[in-house]
Amino acid sequence: MKDAFFETTRPWGFGFSGAGLDRASARREDAEFLRELRARADARFVLVVRDMPILGRDAREAFWPLSLVEAIGPARVEILLGLDSQGAPYFAALLPEAAVEQRADHSDGFLDRRVLVVPGREDLTPVDMRTVAMQGLVPPETVAILGQAKAIANWHTRHGFCANCGAPSRVTAAGWRRECDVCKTQHFPRTDPVVIMLAVDGERCLLGRQARFPKGMYSALAGFLEPGETVEEAVRREIHEESRIVCDEVRYVASQPWPFPASLMIGCLARALTRDIVVDGDELEDARWFERDEVVAIFEKRHPQGLLAPNRMAIAHHLLKFWLKG
Ligand SMILES: [Zn+2]
């Protein structure tokens, strides 16, 4: 049934999903298995430094052999990401900060921009994950694998010490757990759930904008799920806090990993019971109802006020299209 499994994990249009790897989670404690995988000629490594994957400068290669990890490492942590449908293993290698240097870039002749370089390797360049994803520098499956690598590497960077007693913790389970040898606590990688949703009133949906959004862009409302809350409760609370709209029925649509640093966006539609919006002014600078035709005009880039849809890498883009399809 292996082929059927991989069939179910194809990229399906949302950014950072569809890596198509078998994570082999049942074998993460098997040291011999891991040693063999790491030594395979077809083993591939995602190099991560300071939250950024290292890509090839020209061809945009994203996966590298162990020899390169050893040449510019050694890695602080290696994580088994999974095996592809041919059985080739993919690892993330978190490199020490000293593997890169910051240099001035005068390439535009005027501004002194700071860029990261790998000393002695002009063919390699660290690229921030938003740029990789938004500019489509690599295929969608690769974006998903790089996102997975970034999220787990970031967790190791920020969780070197036991949250229970403060002692340094140790990497185990092929990079998917840390253990404290002093108090014996086990620590697992975090995923922070975020609800993102459209309140729907018949043929209208509610969109808002934060001051930090690109000019003219409106998007779905969103917020972190809190301890003790269901997804449905978080959806209703966030909509009410940000717009004073009251909703009842909540429908789950789809989810998306969002590695900034480690969120899971949970996309929903919610049925609105009230109409009058009061913008909270804190999180949002504006929120309003959009008729179906207006959303179509935004997607077709012919809105009279030049309003813009969220980027197609973001689940908000697909939630809106899902709603448009009815
Ligand atoms: Zn401890």
Coordinates of C-alpha atoms and ligand atoms in Angstrom, one line a residue:
M1 CA 0.0 0.0 0.0
K2 CA 3.0 2.2 0.0
D3 CA 2.2 3.9 -3.4
A4 CA -1.3 4.6 -2.3
F5 CA 0.1 6.3 0.8
F6 CA 2.2 8.6 -1.2
E7 CA -0.7 9.3 -3.5
T8 CA -2.5 10.9 -0.6
T9 CA 0.2 13.3 0.3
R10 CA 0.6 15.2 -3.0
P11 CA 0.8 19.0 -2.9
W12 CA -2.7 20.3 -3.2
G13 CA -2.2 24.0 -3.6
F14 CA -1.6 25.3 -0.1
G15 CA 1.8 26.6 0.7
F16 CA 4.0 24.4 3.0
S17 CA 1.8 21.3 2.6
G18 CA 2.3 18.1 0.6
A19 CA 5.9 17.3 1.4
G20 CA 5.2 13.7 0.3
L21 CA 7.5 12.1 2.8
D22 CA 7.1 9.0 4.9
R23 CA 8.2 10.4 8.3
A24 CA 9.1 6.9 9.5
S25 CA 8.2 8.0 13.0
A26 CA 8.1 4.4 14.3
R27 CA 11.8 4.0 13.6
R28 CA 13.2 7.2 15.1
E29 CA 14.7 5.3 18.0
D30 CA 16.4 2.8 15.8
A31 CA 20.1 3.9 15.8
E32 CA 21.2 1.4 13.3
F33 CA 18.4 2.3 10.9
L34 CA 19.3 6.0 11.2
R35 CA 23.1 5.3 10.7
E36 CA 22.3 3.4 7.5
L37 CA 20.0 6.1 6.2
R38 CA 22.5 8.8 6.9
A39 CA 25.3 6.9 5.0
R40 CA 23.2 6.2 1.9
A41 CA 24.5 7.8 -1.3
D42 CA 21.0 9.2 -2.0
A43 CA 20.6 10.8 1.4
R44 CA 19.7 14.5 1.0
F45 CA 20.1 17.3 3.5
V46 CA 18.3 20.6 3.9
L47 CA 20.9 23.0 5.4
V48 CA 19.3 25.5 7.8
V49 CA 21.2 28.4 9.4
R50 CA 19.6 31.3 11.3
D51 CA 16.1 30.2 10.3
M52 CA 17.0 30.1 6.6
P53 CA 17.5 27.3 4.2
I54 CA 20.7 27.4 2.1
L55 CA 20.0 27.3 -1.6
G56 CA 22.2 27.0 -4.6
R57 CA 22.8 30.6 -5.9
D58 CA 21.9 29.9 -9.5
A59 CA 20.1 26.6 -10.0
R60 CA 18.2 26.9 -6.7
E61 CA 19.1 23.5 -5.5
A62 CA 17.7 22.9 -2.0
F63 CA 19.0 19.4 -1.1
W64 CA 22.7 18.6 -0.5
P65 CA 24.9 15.6 0.2
L66 CA 26.3 14.7 3.6
S67 CA 29.7 15.8 2.4
L68 CA 28.6 19.5 2.2
V69 CA 27.2 19.3 5.8
E70 CA 30.6 18.0 6.9
A71 CA 32.4 20.7 4.9
I72 CA 30.5 23.7 6.3
G73 CA 29.2 22.2 9.6
P74 CA 29.3 20.2 11.7
A75 CA 25.6 20.4 12.3
R76 CA 24.3 21.4 15.7
V77 CA 21.4 19.0 15.2
E78 CA 20.4 16.6 12.5
I79 CA 16.7 15.7 12.1
L80 CA 15.3 12.9 9.9
L81 CA 12.5 14.6 7.9
G82 CA 11.4 11.4 6.2
L83 CA 11.8 9.1 3.1
D84 CA 10.5 9.8 -0.3
S85 CA 8.6 7.3 -2.5
Q86 CA 11.9 5.9 -3.8
G87 CA 13.1 5.3 -0.2
A88 CA 15.7 8.2 -0.3
P89 CA 16.1 9.8 3.1
Y90 CA 15.8 13.5 3.7
F91 CA 17.4 15.2 6.7
A92 CA 17.6 18.7 8.1
A93 CA 21.0 19.9 9.3
L94 CA 20.9 22.9 11.7
L95 CA 24.2 24.6 11.2
P96 CA 26.0 26.8 13.7
E97 CA 25.6 30.6 13.3
A98 CA 29.3 30.8 12.5
A99 CA 28.7 28.9 9.3
V100 CA 27.6 32.1 7.7
E101 CA 28.9 35.7 7.7
Q102 CA 27.1 39.0 7.2
R103 CA 28.5 41.2 4.5
A104 CA 27.5 44.4 2.9
D105 CA 25.9 44.2 -0.5
H106 CA 26.5 47.3 -2.7
S107 CA 25.1 45.5 -5.8
D108 CA 22.5 48.2 -6.3
G109 CA 25.2 50.8 -6.2
F110 CA 23.8 52.9 -3.4
L111 CA 22.2 51.2 -0.4
D112 CA 24.3 49.2 2.0
R113 CA 22.1 46.1 2.4
R114 CA 23.3 43.3 4.7
V115 CA 23.4 39.8 3.3
L116 CA 24.4 36.4 4.7
V117 CA 27.1 34.4 2.8
V118 CA 28.7 31.1 3.3
P119 CA 32.5 32.0 3.4
G120 CA 34.4 30.4 0.5
R121 CA 31.2 29.2 -1.1
E122 CA 29.9 31.8 -3.5
D123 CA 27.6 29.2 -5.1
L124 CA 25.5 28.9 -1.9
T125 CA 23.1 31.5 -0.4
P126 CA 20.9 31.5 2.6
V127 CA 17.4 32.7 1.6
D128 CA 14.6 33.5 4.0
M129 CA 11.6 31.2 3.9
R130 CA 9.0 33.8 2.9
T131 CA 11.1 34.7 -0.1
V132 CA 11.5 31.0 -1.1
A133 CA 7.7 30.5 -0.8
M134 CA 6.3 33.7 -2.2
Q135 CA 8.7 33.9 -5.2
G136 CA 8.3 30.2 -6.0
L137 CA 12.1 29.6 -6.1
V138 CA 11.6 25.9 -5.7
P139 CA 8.7 23.4 -6.5
P140 CA 5.8 23.1 -4.0
E141 CA 6.9 19.8 -2.6
T142 CA 10.3 21.3 -1.9
V143 CA 8.7 24.4 -0.2
A144 CA 6.9 21.9 2.1
I145 CA 10.1 20.0 3.0
L146 CA 12.0 23.3 3.6
G147 CA 9.1 24.5 5.8
Q148 CA 9.2 21.3 7.8
A149 CA 13.0 21.6 8.2
K150 CA 12.8 25.3 9.2
A151 CA 10.1 24.7 11.8
I152 CA 11.8 21.8 13.5
A153 CA 15.3 23.5 13.3
N154 CA 13.8 26.6 14.9
W155 CA 12.4 24.5 17.8
H156 CA 15.9 23.2 18.5
T157 CA 17.4 26.6 18.3
R158 CA 15.0 28.0 20.9
H159 CA 14.7 24.9 23.2
G160 CA 18.2 24.0 24.1
F161 CA 17.4 24.0 27.8
C162 CA 14.8 22.1 29.9
A163 CA 11.7 24.2 30.4
N164 CA 11.1 22.3 33.7
C165 CA 14.5 22.7 35.5
G166 CA 16.7 24.8 33.2
A167 CA 19.4 22.2 32.6
P168 CA 20.7 21.7 29.0
S169 CA 18.6 19.1 27.1
R170 CA 19.7 16.4 24.8
V171 CA 18.4 15.6 21.2
T172 CA 16.8 12.2 20.8
A173 CA 14.4 10.3 18.5
A174 CA 16.1 11.4 15.2
G175 CA 15.6 15.1 16.2
W176 CA 11.9 14.8 17.2
R177 CA 12.4 14.9 21.0
R178 CA 14.6 16.5 23.6
E179 CA 15.3 15.0 27.0
C180 CA 16.6 16.4 30.2
D181 CA 19.1 14.1 32.0
V182 CA 18.7 16.0 35.3
C183 CA 14.9 15.9 35.8
K184 CA 14.1 13.3 33.1
T185 CA 11.4 15.5 31.4
Q186 CA 10.8 14.8 27.7
H187 CA 10.1 17.8 25.5
F188 CA 8.3 17.5 22.1
P189 CA 8.3 20.0 19.2
R190 CA 5.6 22.6 19.4
T191 CA 2.9 23.4 16.9
D192 CA 0.9 26.5 17.7
P193 CA -2.7 26.3 16.4
V194 CA -4.2 29.4 14.8
V195 CA -7.8 29.7 13.6
I196 CA -8.3 31.6 10.4
M197 CA -11.9 32.1 9.2
L198 CA -14.5 33.9 7.1
A199 CA -17.7 34.9 8.8
V200 CA -20.4 34.4 6.2
D201 CA -23.7 36.3 5.9
G202 CA -25.5 34.8 3.0
E203 CA -23.8 36.2 -0.1
R204 CA -21.3 38.3 1.9
C205 CA -18.2 37.5 3.8
L206 CA -16.2 39.4 6.4
L207 CA -12.6 40.5 5.7
G208 CA -10.3 42.7 7.6
R209 CA -6.9 44.3 7.3
Q210 CA -4.1 44.8 9.7
A211 CA -2.0 48.0 9.4
R212 CA 1.1 45.8 8.6
F213 CA -0.6 44.3 5.5
P214 CA 0.4 45.4 2.0
K215 CA -1.5 48.4 0.9
G216 CA -5.1 47.5 -0.2
M217 CA -4.9 43.9 0.9
Y218 CA -7.9 42.4 2.9
S219 CA -7.8 38.9 4.4
A220 CA -9.5 36.5 6.7
L221 CA -9.6 37.2 10.4
A222 CA -7.2 35.0 12.5
G223 CA -6.0 34.4 16.0
F224 CA -4.3 31.9 18.2
L225 CA -6.3 29.1 19.8
E226 CA -6.0 29.3 23.6
P227 CA -5.7 26.4 26.1
G228 CA -9.2 25.0 27.0
E229 CA -10.8 26.1 23.7
T230 CA -12.3 24.2 20.9
V231 CA -11.6 25.3 17.3
E232 CA -15.2 26.4 17.1
E233 CA -15.0 28.4 20.2
A234 CA -11.8 30.1 19.1
V235 CA -13.3 31.0 15.7
R236 CA -16.4 32.6 17.4
R237 CA -14.3 34.4 20.0
E238 CA -11.8 35.8 17.5
I239 CA -14.5 37.1 15.1
H240 CA -16.3 38.7 18.0
E241 CA -13.2 40.3 19.5
E242 CA -12.1 41.8 16.2
S243 CA -15.4 42.8 14.7
R244 CA -18.2 42.3 17.3
I245 CA -20.0 40.0 14.8
V246 CA -21.7 37.0 16.5
C247 CA -21.5 33.6 14.8
D248 CA -23.0 30.2 15.5
E249 CA -22.3 27.3 13.2
V250 CA -18.6 26.7 12.3
R251 CA -17.4 24.5 9.5
Y252 CA -13.8 23.3 9.1
V253 CA -12.4 23.6 5.6
A254 CA -8.7 22.8 5.5
S255 CA -5.4 23.4 7.4
Q256 CA -1.9 24.6 6.5
P257 CA 1.4 24.4 8.3
W258 CA 2.9 27.9 8.6
P259 CA 6.5 27.8 9.7
F260 CA 6.8 31.3 11.1
P261 CA 7.9 29.9 13.4
A262 CA 5.7 26.8 13.9
S263 CA 1.9 27.5 13.4
L264 CA -0.9 25.3 12.1
M265 CA -3.5 27.5 10.3
I266 CA -6.9 25.9 10.7
G267 CA -9.2 27.3 8.1
C268 CA -13.0 27.6 8.8
L269 CA -16.2 29.2 7.7
A270 CA -18.6 30.6 10.3
R271 CA -22.3 31.6 9.9
A272 CA -22.9 35.1 11.1
L273 CA -26.0 35.9 13.1
T274 CA -25.4 39.7 13.4
R275 CA -24.5 42.4 10.8
D276 CA -23.1 45.4 12.5
I277 CA -19.3 45.6 12.6
V278 CA -17.3 47.4 15.3
V279 CA -13.6 47.2 14.4
D280 CA -11.5 46.7 17.5
G281 CA -8.8 49.1 16.2
D282 CA -6.1 47.2 18.0
E283 CA -5.5 44.2 15.8
L284 CA -7.4 45.5 12.8
E285 CA -7.5 48.9 11.1
D286 CA -10.5 48.0 9.1
A287 CA -13.1 45.2 8.6
R288 CA -16.1 45.1 6.4
W289 CA -18.5 42.9 4.5
F290 CA -17.6 41.9 0.9
E291 CA -20.2 40.9 -1.7
R292 CA -19.4 37.8 -3.8
D293 CA -19.0 40.0 -6.9
E294 CA -16.5 42.2 -5.1
V295 CA -14.4 39.3 -4.1
V296 CA -14.4 38.0 -7.7
A297 CA -13.3 41.5 -8.8
I298 CA -10.4 41.5 -6.2
F299 CA -9.2 38.1 -7.5
E300 CA -9.4 39.3 -11.1
K301 CA -7.4 42.4 -10.2
R302 CA -10.2 44.8 -11.3
H303 CA -11.5 46.1 -8.0
P304 CA -12.3 49.8 -8.4
Q305 CA -10.3 50.7 -5.3
G306 CA -7.4 48.4 -6.3
L307 CA -8.0 46.0 -3.4
L308 CA -5.8 42.9 -3.3
A309 CA -6.4 39.2 -2.3
P310 CA -4.0 37.4 0.1
N311 CA -1.1 35.6 -1.6
R312 CA -1.8 32.1 -3.0
M313 CA 0.8 30.7 -0.5
A314 CA -1.6 31.6 2.3
I315 CA -4.7 29.6 3.3
A316 CA -6.8 32.7 3.4
H317 CA -6.5 32.9 -0.4
H318 CA -7.9 29.3 -0.7
L319 CA -10.6 29.9 1.9
L320 CA -12.0 32.7 -0.2
K321 CA -11.9 30.6 -3.3
F322 CA -13.6 27.8 -1.5
W323 CA -16.4 30.2 -0.4
L324 CA -16.7 31.6 -3.9
K325 CA -17.3 28.1 -5.2
G326 CA -20.2 27.8 -2.8
Ligands
ZN1 ZN 15.0 19.2 33.5

